[in-house]
Amino acid sequence: MADAWTRITDSIVPSVYANYAFEAHVQSLEIFQAGVLYSDPEITAKLSMGGRTVDMPGWKDLGNDSSEPVNDDPSDSIELKKMGTRREVAARNIRAQSWGFADLTAILAGDDPVKRAVDAQTEYWQRANKKMIIATLQGVIADNIANDSGDMVLDTGISITDEDAIDAAYLQGDRAGDFKVWWMHSKQMKMLKKADLIDFIPSSEQGGVLIPTYMGFRCVADDDLPIATSKYTSFLMKQRAVQWNELPVTGDGGPLEFDRKPRQGHGGGVTEMVGRRHVVPHVPGTRFLDASTAGEFATDAELALAANWDRTASSVKSMTFVAVRTTEA
């Protein structure tokens, strides 16, 4: 892909508008405040050890064997049961993005695009990280359909209804009550609102926004969620459903690096800006196989591939989310 520069034609010069505001991005970032993400200090510590993945060995549950009555026979020893192990593997991701600015842009526009881009870094990386999380969830679901009989997926084949959340939660049987957040596309939210099924509760902040809920689930509308041939995928999630770990970028360039090119723009000068992040998103109960990754780190498209994931949890009840697929007009 060819380099792209923010040029005079990309800005509004004062001859037309005296002042203009930086266009805020309209994508939802609410999933970051809904309690779905959490950090694991153990993984953060392992990140400093190098490698493309992070190994997380763990123990399986003790199982559901019935307890046994005791007796007074010294020769009758109770049979020992072993405690199984499982190996989870998280995918390390070191990501970057870059922007270019011609000096003449700031002179004629009367505003500094570099400063605005710096100010927008937090929200940009929130959106980029969210897409990485969505791709990871897609990959886990793709593997589940391919290798685990799709026991994490409710595919209705029709528009969303008032029973879908119940049916999806009960994919985990008696653990259905663990789900707290429904992350859905705005078209799915619209259909539930039209059916008068969405309630609103005030946030903890006085005078804060009202939070949409459905049957006790916090509803988060997000148009970045997957759409394929009019099929919309939403996610019913437990609290702390996704581990999100991040390390400071400690290389020479750091998390935000600038480079001046004084001869470009025919001497007018340009500034290049590169942002970097070092993160590990992980769904508990899964293993990143790294089976279909072209580079050192997986792209979002590669994170969404079934070939790169395997479920290590012994039961679907141990998984932290399920998917709901509906068809919206």
JSON list of C-alpha atoms in Angstrom, two decimals, residues 22 43 58 79 82 105 174 200 216 246 324:
[
{"chain": "A", "resi": 22, "resn": "PHE", "atom": "CA", "xyz": [-10.88, 17.67, 15.07]},
{"chain": "A", "resi": 43, "resn": "ILE", "atom": "CA", "xyz": [1.15, -12.85, 32.20]},
{"chain": "A", "resi": 58, "resn": "GLY", "atom": "CA", "xyz": [-2.69, -24.64, 34.61]},
{"chain": "A", "resi": 79, "resn": "GLU", "atom": "CA", "xyz": [-8.48, -45.28, 44.74]},
{"chain": "A", "resi": 82, "resn": "LYS", "atom": "CA", "xyz": [-5.12, -37.65, 39.37]},
{"chain": "A", "resi": 105, "resn": "THR", "atom": "CA", "xyz": [-0.72, 21.91, 6.09]},
{"chain": "A", "resi": 174, "resn": "ASP", "atom": "CA", "xyz": [-26.33, -24.32, 35.13]},
{"chain": "A", "resi": 200, "resn": "PHE", "atom": "CA", "xyz": [-32.06, 1.88, 31.09]},
{"chain": "A", "resi": 216, "resn": "GLY", "atom": "CA", "xyz": [-30.01, -7.85, 33.68]},
{"chain": "A", "resi": 246, "resn": "GLU", "atom": "CA", "xyz": [0.13, -4.60, 28.00]},
{"chain": "A", "resi": 324, "resn": "VAL", "atom": "CA", "xyz": [-25.26, -15.30, 19.18]}
]
